[in-house]
mmCIF file of C-alpha atoms and ligand atoms in Angstrom:
data_model
loop_
_atom_site.group_PDB
_atom_site.id
_atom_site.type_symbol
_atom_site.label_atom_id
_atom_site.label_comp_id
_atom_site.label_asym_id
_atom_site.label_seq_id
_atom_site.Cartn_x
_atom_site.Cartn_y
_atom_site.Cartn_z
ATOM 1 C CA MET X 1 -21.917 17.185 -11.471
ATOM 2 C CA SER X 2 -25.126 16.087 -13.068
ATOM 3 C CA LEU X 3 -26.611 19.279 -14.856
ATOM 4 C CA LEU X 4 -24.322 22.428 -16.050
ATOM 5 C CA THR X 5 -25.576 25.938 -16.893
ATOM 6 C CA VAL X 6 -24.073 28.379 -18.865
ATOM 7 C CA GLY X 7 -25.951 31.907 -19.356
ATOM 8 C CA THR X 8 -26.545 35.117 -17.376
ATOM 9 C CA VAL X 9 -26.092 36.563 -13.558
ATOM 10 C CA ALA X 10 -27.838 39.699 -14.337
ATOM 11 C CA PHE X 11 -29.942 43.164 -13.351
ATOM 12 C CA ASP X 12 -33.036 43.594 -14.512
ATOM 13 C CA ALA X 13 -35.248 45.925 -14.716
ATOM 14 C CA ILE X 14 -38.851 45.431 -15.799
ATOM 15 C CA GLU X 15 -41.979 47.318 -16.505
ATOM 16 C CA THR X 16 -45.178 45.560 -17.105
ATOM 17 C CA PRO X 17 -48.754 47.074 -16.935
ATOM 18 C CA PHE X 18 -49.236 46.490 -13.254
ATOM 19 C CA GLY X 19 -45.786 47.279 -11.230
ATOM 20 C CA LYS X 20 -42.488 48.304 -12.154
ATOM 21 C CA THR X 21 -38.467 46.766 -10.620
ATOM 22 C CA ASP X 22 -35.750 49.076 -10.699
ATOM 23 C CA ARG X 23 -31.990 46.291 -10.758
ATOM 24 C CA ILE X 24 -33.736 42.933 -9.504
ATOM 25 C CA VAL X 25 -31.916 39.732 -9.532
ATOM 26 C CA GLY X 26 -32.251 38.135 -12.428
ATOM 27 C CA GLY X 27 -30.219 36.488 -15.905
ATOM 28 C CA ALA X 28 -30.788 33.091 -17.540
ATOM 29 C CA ALA X 29 -29.154 31.295 -15.193
ATOM 30 C CA THR X 30 -30.745 32.372 -12.592
ATOM 31 C CA TYR X 31 -34.071 31.178 -13.384
ATOM 32 C CA ILE X 32 -32.930 27.800 -14.988
ATOM 33 C CA SER X 33 -31.082 26.881 -12.044
ATOM 34 C CA LEU X 34 -33.499 28.017 -9.631
ATOM 35 C CA ALA X 35 -36.413 25.835 -11.610
ATOM 36 C CA ALA X 36 -34.594 22.898 -11.763
ATOM 37 C CA SER X 37 -33.047 22.789 -7.906
ATOM 38 C CA TYR X 38 -36.217 21.629 -7.469
ATOM 39 C CA PHE X 39 -35.440 18.119 -10.126
ATOM 40 C CA THR X 40 -31.960 18.428 -9.340
ATOM 41 C CA LYS X 41 -29.718 19.479 -6.830
ATOM 42 C CA LYS X 42 -26.330 18.038 -8.446
ATOM 43 C CA THR X 43 -25.848 21.271 -10.982
ATOM 44 C CA ALA X 44 -23.382 24.591 -10.945
ATOM 45 C CA ILE X 45 -23.728 27.647 -12.906
ATOM 46 C CA ILE X 46 -20.816 29.341 -15.551
ATOM 47 C CA SER X 47 -21.342 32.839 -15.360
ATOM 48 C CA VAL X 48 -19.901 36.815 -14.992
ATOM 49 C CA VAL X 49 -20.627 38.874 -13.137
ATOM 50 C CA GLY X 50 -19.118 42.287 -11.719
ATOM 51 C CA ASP X 51 -18.317 43.852 -8.473
ATOM 52 C CA ASP X 52 -21.673 45.133 -7.470
ATOM 53 C CA PHE X 53 -23.720 41.392 -7.703
ATOM 54 C CA PRO X 54 -24.645 41.614 -4.479
ATOM 55 C CA GLU X 55 -22.582 38.271 -2.535
ATOM 56 C CA GLU X 56 -26.522 37.391 -0.337
ATOM 57 C CA SER X 57 -27.684 36.917 -4.313
ATOM 58 C CA LEU X 58 -24.743 33.529 -4.967
ATOM 59 C CA GLY X 59 -25.462 32.867 -1.811
ATOM 60 C CA MET X 60 -29.773 32.306 -2.698
ATOM 61 C CA LEU X 61 -28.455 29.634 -5.248
ATOM 62 C CA ARG X 62 -26.498 28.085 -2.890
ATOM 63 C CA SER X 63 -28.835 27.547 -1.129
ATOM 64 C CA HIS X 64 -30.782 26.100 -3.855
ATOM 65 C CA GLY X 65 -28.025 23.808 -3.922
ATOM 66 C CA VAL X 66 -26.445 25.184 -6.717
ATOM 67 C CA ASP X 67 -22.698 25.265 -7.273
ATOM 68 C CA THR X 68 -21.887 29.051 -7.628
ATOM 69 C CA GLY X 69 -17.848 28.181 -8.365
ATOM 70 C CA GLY X 70 -17.819 28.925 -11.912
ATOM 71 C CA ILE X 71 -19.543 32.263 -11.493
ATOM 72 C CA LYS X 72 -16.706 34.317 -11.669
ATOM 73 C CA VAL X 73 -16.839 38.309 -10.301
ATOM 74 C CA VAL X 74 -14.940 40.983 -12.447
ATOM 75 C CA GLN X 75 -13.452 42.942 -10.146
ATOM 76 C CA GLY X 76 -14.388 46.315 -10.486
ATOM 77 C CA GLY X 77 -16.493 45.411 -13.575
ATOM 78 C CA LYS X 78 -20.268 45.818 -13.951
ATOM 79 C CA THR X 79 -22.708 42.998 -14.105
ATOM 80 C CA PHE X 80 -24.881 42.331 -17.201
ATOM 81 C CA PHE X 81 -27.719 44.734 -17.375
ATOM 82 C CA TRP X 82 -30.888 44.124 -19.488
ATOM 83 C CA SER X 83 -34.326 46.386 -19.299
ATOM 84 C CA GLY X 84 -37.660 45.125 -20.572
ATOM 85 C CA ARG X 85 -40.674 46.647 -20.579
ATOM 86 C CA TYR X 86 -44.336 44.240 -21.388
ATOM 87 C CA ARG X 87 -47.270 45.295 -23.317
ATOM 88 C CA ASN X 88 -50.903 45.356 -21.916
ATOM 89 C CA ASP X 89 -51.205 41.596 -23.468
ATOM 90 C CA MET X 90 -47.920 40.268 -21.322
ATOM 91 C CA ASN X 91 -47.384 38.528 -24.499
ATOM 92 C CA SER X 92 -44.546 40.818 -26.666
ATOM 93 C CA ARG X 93 -42.161 42.672 -24.622
ATOM 94 C CA ASP X 94 -40.085 45.831 -25.860
ATOM 95 C CA THR X 95 -36.053 45.383 -24.789
ATOM 96 C CA LEU X 96 -35.378 49.190 -23.991
ATOM 97 C CA ALA X 97 -31.687 48.387 -23.052
ATOM 98 C CA THR X 98 -29.252 45.671 -23.413
ATOM 99 C CA GLU X 99 -26.053 46.271 -21.631
ATOM 100 C CA LEU X 100 -23.341 42.944 -21.858
ATOM 101 C CA ASN X 101 -21.096 44.796 -19.754
ATOM 102 C CA VAL X 102 -18.166 42.129 -18.127
ATOM 103 C CA LEU X 103 -20.040 39.712 -20.761
ATOM 104 C CA ALA X 104 -18.371 41.586 -23.357
ATOM 105 C CA ASP X 105 -14.824 39.770 -23.171
ATOM 106 C CA PHE X 106 -15.651 36.875 -20.482
ATOM 107 C CA ALA X 107 -14.481 33.333 -21.487
ATOM 108 C CA PRO X 108 -15.565 30.736 -19.756
ATOM 109 C CA VAL X 109 -13.704 27.985 -18.013
ATOM 110 C CA VAL X 110 -14.837 24.999 -17.674
ATOM 111 C CA ALA X 111 -13.762 23.222 -13.478
ATOM 112 C CA GLU X 112 -12.435 19.769 -14.098
ATOM 113 C CA GLU X 113 -14.856 18.292 -12.112
ATOM 114 C CA GLN X 114 -18.013 20.119 -14.347
ATOM 115 C CA LYS X 115 -15.907 18.459 -17.116
ATOM 116 C CA GLU X 116 -17.747 15.328 -16.935
ATOM 117 C CA ALA X 117 -21.950 16.438 -16.462
ATOM 118 C CA ASP X 118 -24.644 14.438 -18.261
ATOM 119 C CA PHE X 119 -26.228 17.661 -19.017
ATOM 120 C CA LEU X 120 -25.811 20.844 -20.233
ATOM 121 C CA MET X 121 -27.839 23.593 -20.704
ATOM 122 C CA LEU X 122 -26.399 26.740 -22.844
ATOM 123 C CA GLY X 123 -28.333 29.387 -21.437
ATOM 124 C CA ASN X 124 -29.362 32.785 -23.756
ATOM 125 C CA LEU X 125 -25.805 34.069 -23.772
ATOM 126 C CA THR X 126 -23.074 34.935 -26.652
ATOM 127 C CA PRO X 127 -22.788 31.735 -29.026
ATOM 128 C CA ALA X 128 -19.341 31.781 -29.037
ATOM 129 C CA ILE X 129 -18.929 31.365 -25.449
ATOM 130 C CA GLN X 130 -22.000 28.751 -25.374
ATOM 131 C CA ARG X 131 -20.109 26.944 -28.191
ATOM 132 C CA SER X 132 -16.821 27.387 -25.886
ATOM 133 C CA VAL X 133 -18.116 25.462 -23.662
ATOM 134 C CA ILE X 134 -19.124 22.469 -25.024
ATOM 135 C CA GLU X 135 -15.738 22.487 -26.704
ATOM 136 C CA GLN X 136 -14.334 22.123 -23.397
ATOM 137 C CA MET X 137 -16.643 19.120 -21.884
ATOM 138 C CA ARG X 138 -14.595 16.149 -22.124
ATOM 139 C CA ARG X 139 -17.393 14.107 -23.397
ATOM 140 C CA ARG X 140 -20.392 14.354 -25.043
ATOM 141 C CA PRO X 141 -23.185 15.303 -22.661
ATOM 142 C CA LYS X 142 -25.954 12.602 -23.081
ATOM 143 C CA LEU X 143 -28.604 16.317 -23.877
ATOM 144 C CA ILE X 144 -27.027 20.060 -24.628
ATOM 145 C CA VAL X 145 -29.712 21.605 -24.258
ATOM 146 C CA MET X 146 -29.524 25.290 -25.887
ATOM 147 C CA ASP X 147 -32.219 28.586 -25.696
ATOM 148 C CA THR X 148 -31.278 31.628 -27.541
ATOM 149 C CA MET X 149 -33.310 34.932 -28.266
ATOM 150 C CA ASN X 150 -33.839 37.518 -31.310
ATOM 151 C CA PHE X 151 -30.740 40.018 -29.779
ATOM 152 C CA TRP X 152 -28.197 37.430 -30.956
ATOM 153 C CA MET X 153 -29.825 36.259 -34.128
ATOM 154 C CA ASP X 154 -29.521 39.839 -34.942
ATOM 155 C CA ILE X 155 -25.661 40.699 -33.539
ATOM 156 C CA ALA X 156 -24.001 37.272 -34.573
ATOM 157 C CA LEU X 157 -26.488 34.531 -36.430
ATOM 158 C CA ASP X 158 -23.579 32.864 -38.057
ATOM 159 C CA GLU X 159 -21.591 32.501 -34.467
ATOM 160 C CA LEU X 160 -25.349 31.286 -33.348
ATOM 161 C CA LYS X 161 -25.175 28.548 -36.828
ATOM 162 C CA GLU X 162 -22.114 27.294 -35.468
ATOM 163 C CA THR X 163 -23.196 26.161 -32.331
ATOM 164 C CA LEU X 164 -26.742 25.216 -33.018
ATOM 165 C CA LYS X 165 -24.760 22.225 -35.187
ATOM 166 C CA LEU X 166 -23.936 20.964 -31.912
ATOM 167 C CA VAL X 167 -27.065 20.723 -29.667
ATOM 168 C CA ASP X 168 -29.577 18.581 -28.801
ATOM 169 C CA VAL X 169 -32.097 20.580 -28.209
ATOM 170 C CA LEU X 170 -33.361 24.065 -29.610
ATOM 171 C CA THR X 171 -35.423 26.059 -27.123
ATOM 172 C CA ILE X 172 -37.338 28.797 -28.838
ATOM 173 C CA ASN X 173 -40.246 30.982 -29.136
ATOM 174 C CA ASP X 174 -42.803 31.601 -31.996
ATOM 175 C CA GLU X 175 -40.835 35.058 -33.428
ATOM 176 C CA GLU X 176 -37.091 33.766 -32.973
ATOM 177 C CA ALA X 177 -38.074 31.027 -35.082
ATOM 178 C CA ARG X 178 -39.764 33.165 -37.747
ATOM 179 C CA GLN X 179 -36.727 35.586 -37.684
ATOM 180 C CA LEU X 180 -34.268 32.174 -37.399
ATOM 181 C CA SER X 181 -35.883 30.102 -40.232
ATOM 182 C CA GLY X 182 -36.713 33.176 -42.841
ATOM 183 C CA GLU X 183 -40.567 30.751 -43.113
ATOM 184 C CA PHE X 184 -44.165 32.241 -41.205
ATOM 185 C CA SER X 185 -45.156 28.877 -40.799
ATOM 186 C CA ILE X 186 -44.093 27.831 -37.602
ATOM 187 C CA VAL X 187 -44.285 24.391 -38.645
ATOM 188 C CA LYS X 188 -41.719 25.205 -41.488
ATOM 189 C CA ALA X 189 -40.011 26.782 -39.475
ATOM 190 C CA ALA X 190 -39.993 24.027 -37.311
ATOM 191 C CA GLN X 191 -39.197 21.904 -40.312
ATOM 192 C CA LYS X 192 -36.174 23.837 -41.137
ATOM 193 C CA ILE X 193 -34.222 24.850 -38.137
ATOM 194 C CA LEU X 194 -34.412 20.586 -36.985
ATOM 195 C CA THR X 195 -32.183 20.500 -40.694
ATOM 196 C CA MET X 196 -29.684 23.267 -38.702
ATOM 197 C CA GLY X 197 -28.651 20.686 -35.583
ATOM 198 C CA PRO X 198 -31.107 19.847 -32.828
ATOM 199 C CA LYS X 199 -32.653 17.267 -33.124
ATOM 200 C CA TYR X 200 -35.274 17.963 -30.891
ATOM 201 C CA LEU X 201 -37.159 21.725 -31.274
ATOM 202 C CA VAL X 202 -38.951 23.685 -28.425
ATOM 203 C CA ILE X 203 -41.169 26.979 -30.007
ATOM 204 C CA LYS X 204 -41.830 28.478 -27.003
ATOM 205 C CA LYS X 205 -45.658 30.825 -27.590
ATOM 206 C CA GLY X 206 -46.020 32.637 -23.797
ATOM 207 C CA GLU X 207 -49.975 32.125 -22.533
ATOM 208 C CA HIS X 208 -50.567 30.175 -25.989
ATOM 209 C CA GLY X 209 -48.418 26.793 -24.548
ATOM 210 C CA ALA X 210 -45.681 24.744 -25.875
ATOM 211 C CA LEU X 211 -45.161 22.575 -29.244
ATOM 212 C CA LEU X 212 -42.193 20.518 -29.311
ATOM 213 C CA PHE X 213 -41.025 19.069 -32.500
ATOM 214 C CA HIS X 214 -38.751 15.380 -33.526
ATOM 215 C CA GLY X 215 -38.296 14.348 -37.426
ATOM 216 C CA THR X 216 -42.180 14.133 -38.326
ATOM 217 C CA SER X 217 -43.860 14.210 -34.902
ATOM 218 C CA VAL X 218 -45.926 16.870 -32.632
ATOM 219 C CA PHE X 219 -46.070 16.891 -29.337
ATOM 220 C CA PHE X 220 -48.415 20.197 -27.114
ATOM 221 C CA ALA X 221 -48.442 21.218 -24.205
ATOM 222 C CA PRO X 222 -50.576 24.103 -23.479
ATOM 223 C CA ALA X 223 -49.641 27.202 -20.629
ATOM 224 C CA LEU X 224 -52.107 26.963 -17.563
ATOM 225 C CA PRO X 225 -54.864 29.948 -17.725
ATOM 226 C CA LEU X 226 -53.427 31.344 -14.854
ATOM 227 C CA GLU X 227 -55.848 34.815 -13.026
ATOM 228 C CA GLU X 228 -52.828 35.882 -12.295
ATOM 229 C CA VAL X 229 -49.984 36.742 -14.530
ATOM 230 C CA PHE X 230 -46.973 39.477 -13.041
ATOM 231 C CA ASP X 231 -44.324 39.567 -14.639
ATOM 232 C CA PRO X 232 -43.146 37.858 -17.654
ATOM 233 C CA THR X 233 -39.272 37.673 -17.121
ATOM 234 C CA GLY X 234 -37.716 34.603 -17.013
ATOM 235 C CA ALA X 235 -40.405 31.975 -18.073
ATOM 236 C CA GLY X 236 -38.856 31.126 -20.829
ATOM 237 C CA ASP X 237 -35.622 30.126 -18.635
ATOM 238 C CA SER X 238 -37.994 28.835 -15.743
ATOM 239 C CA PHE X 239 -39.261 26.364 -18.637
ATOM 240 C CA ALA X 240 -35.807 26.050 -19.514
ATOM 241 C CA GLY X 241 -34.915 25.013 -16.543
ATOM 242 C CA GLY X 242 -38.312 22.753 -15.852
ATOM 243 C CA PHE X 243 -37.507 20.880 -18.394
ATOM 244 C CA ILE X 244 -33.553 19.590 -18.433
ATOM 245 C CA GLY X 245 -33.690 19.794 -14.390
ATOM 246 C CA TYR X 246 -36.114 16.769 -14.758
ATOM 247 C CA MET X 247 -33.981 15.974 -17.696
ATOM 248 C CA ALA X 248 -31.386 15.221 -14.978
ATOM 249 C CA SER X 249 -33.639 13.516 -12.816
ATOM 250 C CA THR X 250 -34.923 10.818 -14.639
ATOM 251 C CA ARG X 251 -31.700 10.123 -16.857
ATOM 252 C CA ASP X 252 -34.752 9.160 -20.094
ATOM 253 C CA ILE X 253 -33.557 11.169 -22.934
ATOM 254 C CA SER X 254 -36.622 9.242 -25.469
ATOM 255 C CA PHE X 255 -38.746 11.576 -27.014
ATOM 256 C CA GLU X 256 -41.828 10.489 -24.529
ATOM 257 C CA ASN X 257 -39.553 11.553 -21.195
ATOM 258 C CA MET X 258 -39.475 14.912 -22.957
ATOM 259 C CA LYS X 259 -43.055 15.110 -23.528
ATOM 260 C CA ARG X 260 -43.634 14.762 -19.431
ATOM 261 C CA ALA X 261 -40.338 17.929 -19.689
ATOM 262 C CA ILE X 262 -42.316 19.760 -21.273
ATOM 263 C CA ILE X 263 -44.819 19.446 -18.655
ATOM 264 C CA PHE X 264 -42.830 20.319 -15.577
ATOM 265 C CA GLY X 265 -41.221 23.021 -17.267
ATOM 266 C CA SER X 266 -44.085 24.364 -18.516
ATOM 267 C CA ALA X 267 -45.433 23.692 -14.818
ATOM 268 C CA MET X 268 -42.653 25.985 -13.702
ATOM 269 C CA ALA X 269 -42.648 28.916 -16.067
ATOM 270 C CA SER X 270 -46.330 28.892 -14.662
ATOM 271 C CA PHE X 271 -45.344 29.537 -11.008
ATOM 272 C CA CYS X 272 -42.731 32.464 -12.557
ATOM 273 C CA VAL X 273 -45.686 34.356 -14.226
ATOM 274 C CA GLU X 274 -47.204 34.538 -10.767
ATOM 275 C CA LYS X 275 -44.972 37.052 -9.079
ATOM 276 C CA PHE X 276 -41.987 39.672 -9.857
ATOM 277 C CA GLY X 277 -38.963 38.565 -11.206
ATOM 278 C CA THR X 278 -37.608 35.580 -9.366
ATOM 279 C CA GLU X 279 -39.233 35.487 -6.030
ATOM 280 C CA ARG X 280 -42.576 32.658 -6.813
ATOM 281 C CA LEU X 281 -39.426 30.876 -7.324
ATOM 282 C CA LEU X 282 -37.780 30.968 -4.907
ATOM 283 C CA HIS X 283 -39.421 28.724 -1.833
ATOM 284 C CA LEU X 284 -42.473 26.263 -3.304
ATOM 285 C CA THR X 285 -42.893 22.908 -2.116
ATOM 286 C CA GLN X 286 -43.022 20.041 -3.937
ATOM 287 C CA GLU X 287 -46.644 19.351 -3.116
ATOM 288 C CA GLU X 288 -47.336 23.146 -4.958
ATOM 289 C CA ILE X 289 -45.616 21.259 -7.624
ATOM 290 C CA ASP X 290 -47.362 18.433 -8.215
ATOM 291 C CA ASN X 291 -50.637 20.058 -7.329
ATOM 292 C CA ARG X 292 -49.699 22.277 -10.462
ATOM 293 C CA VAL X 293 -48.586 19.006 -12.928
ATOM 294 C CA GLN X 294 -52.468 17.783 -11.961
ATOM 295 C CA ASP X 295 -53.618 21.139 -12.901
ATOM 296 C CA PHE X 296 -52.006 20.243 -16.767
ATOM 297 C CA ILE X 297 -53.012 17.264 -16.379
ATOM 298 C CA ASP X 298 -56.490 18.029 -15.836
ATOM 299 C CA LEU X 299 -56.165 21.276 -18.025
ATOM 300 C CA VAL X 300 -56.220 18.853 -20.965
ATOM 301 C CA GLN X 301 -58.032 15.369 -20.733
ATOM 302 C CA PHE X 302 -60.589 14.132 -22.372
ATOM 303 C CA ASP X 303 -61.925 11.021 -23.395
ATOM 304 C CA ILE X 304 -62.639 9.754 -27.019
ATOM 305 C CA SER X 305 -63.599 6.940 -28.161
ATOM 306 C CA LEU X 306 -63.634 6.242 -31.906
ATOM 307 C CA GLU X 307 -64.827 3.287 -33.696
HETATM 308 P P1 AMP I 401 -36.668 35.406 -20.299
HETATM 309 O O1 AMP I 401 -38.007 36.464 -20.197
HETATM 310 O O2 AMP I 401 -37.660 33.675 -19.958
HETATM 311 O O3 AMP I 401 -36.673 35.282 -21.930
HETATM 312 O O4 AMP I 401 -35.787 35.543 -20.203
HETATM 313 C C1 AMP I 401 -35.107 36.872 -18.896
HETATM 314 C C2 AMP I 401 -33.905 36.763 -19.320
HETATM 315 O O5 AMP I 401 -33.247 36.661 -19.935
HETATM 316 C C3 AMP I 401 -33.793 38.091 -17.632
HETATM 317 O O6 AMP I 401 -33.247 37.795 -16.322
HETATM 318 C C4 AMP I 401 -32.772 38.667 -19.034
HETATM 319 O O7 AMP I 401 -32.132 38.791 -17.874
HETATM 320 C C5 AMP I 401 -31.960 38.090 -19.373
HETATM 321 N N1 AMP I 401 -31.921 38.272 -21.147
HETATM 322 C C6 AMP I 401 -32.126 39.756 -21.777
HETATM 323 N N2 AMP I 401 -31.414 39.670 -22.723
HETATM 324 C C7 AMP I 401 -30.313 38.696 -22.820
HETATM 325 C C8 AMP I 401 -29.720 38.724 -23.823
HETATM 326 N N3 AMP I 401 -29.535 39.224 -24.699
HETATM 327 N N4 AMP I 401 -28.108 37.336 -23.357
HETATM 328 C C9 AMP I 401 -28.731 36.786 -22.357
HETATM 329 N N5 AMP I 401 -29.428 37.144 -21.332
HETATM 330 C C10 AMP I 401 -30.888 38.154 -21.986
#
């Protein structure tokens, strides 16, 4: 086992200015694992669903090499449900509903063979569940990456701060960074968050790219200017999946390699937003990924020689 992911496997109902969907399969762990599957095949998910969750969708994950044995199916239970509506700029969204359902009393169990995973991705989920997974590992993974969101800052801030102390990399968006730190300036927010536990902080800025902070160093990855942005749902998770999938495939946890991982993460996010839900992540080719990464290189490459 190389990459262990904990996170939601969910039903989502999404509204964008271009259309609306009714209960499609989503969830943080779904997007993360699909994106990561293009980099590493030895991955597994720990999550929970109800018996309303389609077996074909678990099969879809398995066909991407994801071990779904750790996704507990609660008989008579209902799967986590989230619904959101995007504003016209597609960069901001309103959550219309979050129904925890089977997630409310989920106690994750890390299987023996997963306890030595080298890369641990804590997808967006109850911070106490994220922590319980770290505590069950037999030895500390080489890298622990954690994602979270404002919902957990609103209802479980103390637990969230406890989990933060145990991770290496935190990924959040700019508004969440402001909420968590109480600072308006993104740079001040980053400095403060880096004292809370993580040694690396990724601040995602949607169509304006992402920043990686470490000590006094900063790295910036743009987002690709795309003609079609259909549905941003899962972009953050696809980013995280590409990021940790690349890290797990190279097994190099240096800051220099993290910069490359951020570009691969951004490439996976750029695919994700081109279609509704997980659709665009289902059948990518290596050539498409390579071409997309080349687009990123071309976008920011310039020659200046300073005497
Ligand atoms: P993203 O657009 O990358 O932030 O993630 C969207 C996914 O996160 C959706 O598929 C939702 O099912 C899932 N999600 C939404 N709210 C939560 C929450 N409070 N906890 C965990 N997952 C969530």
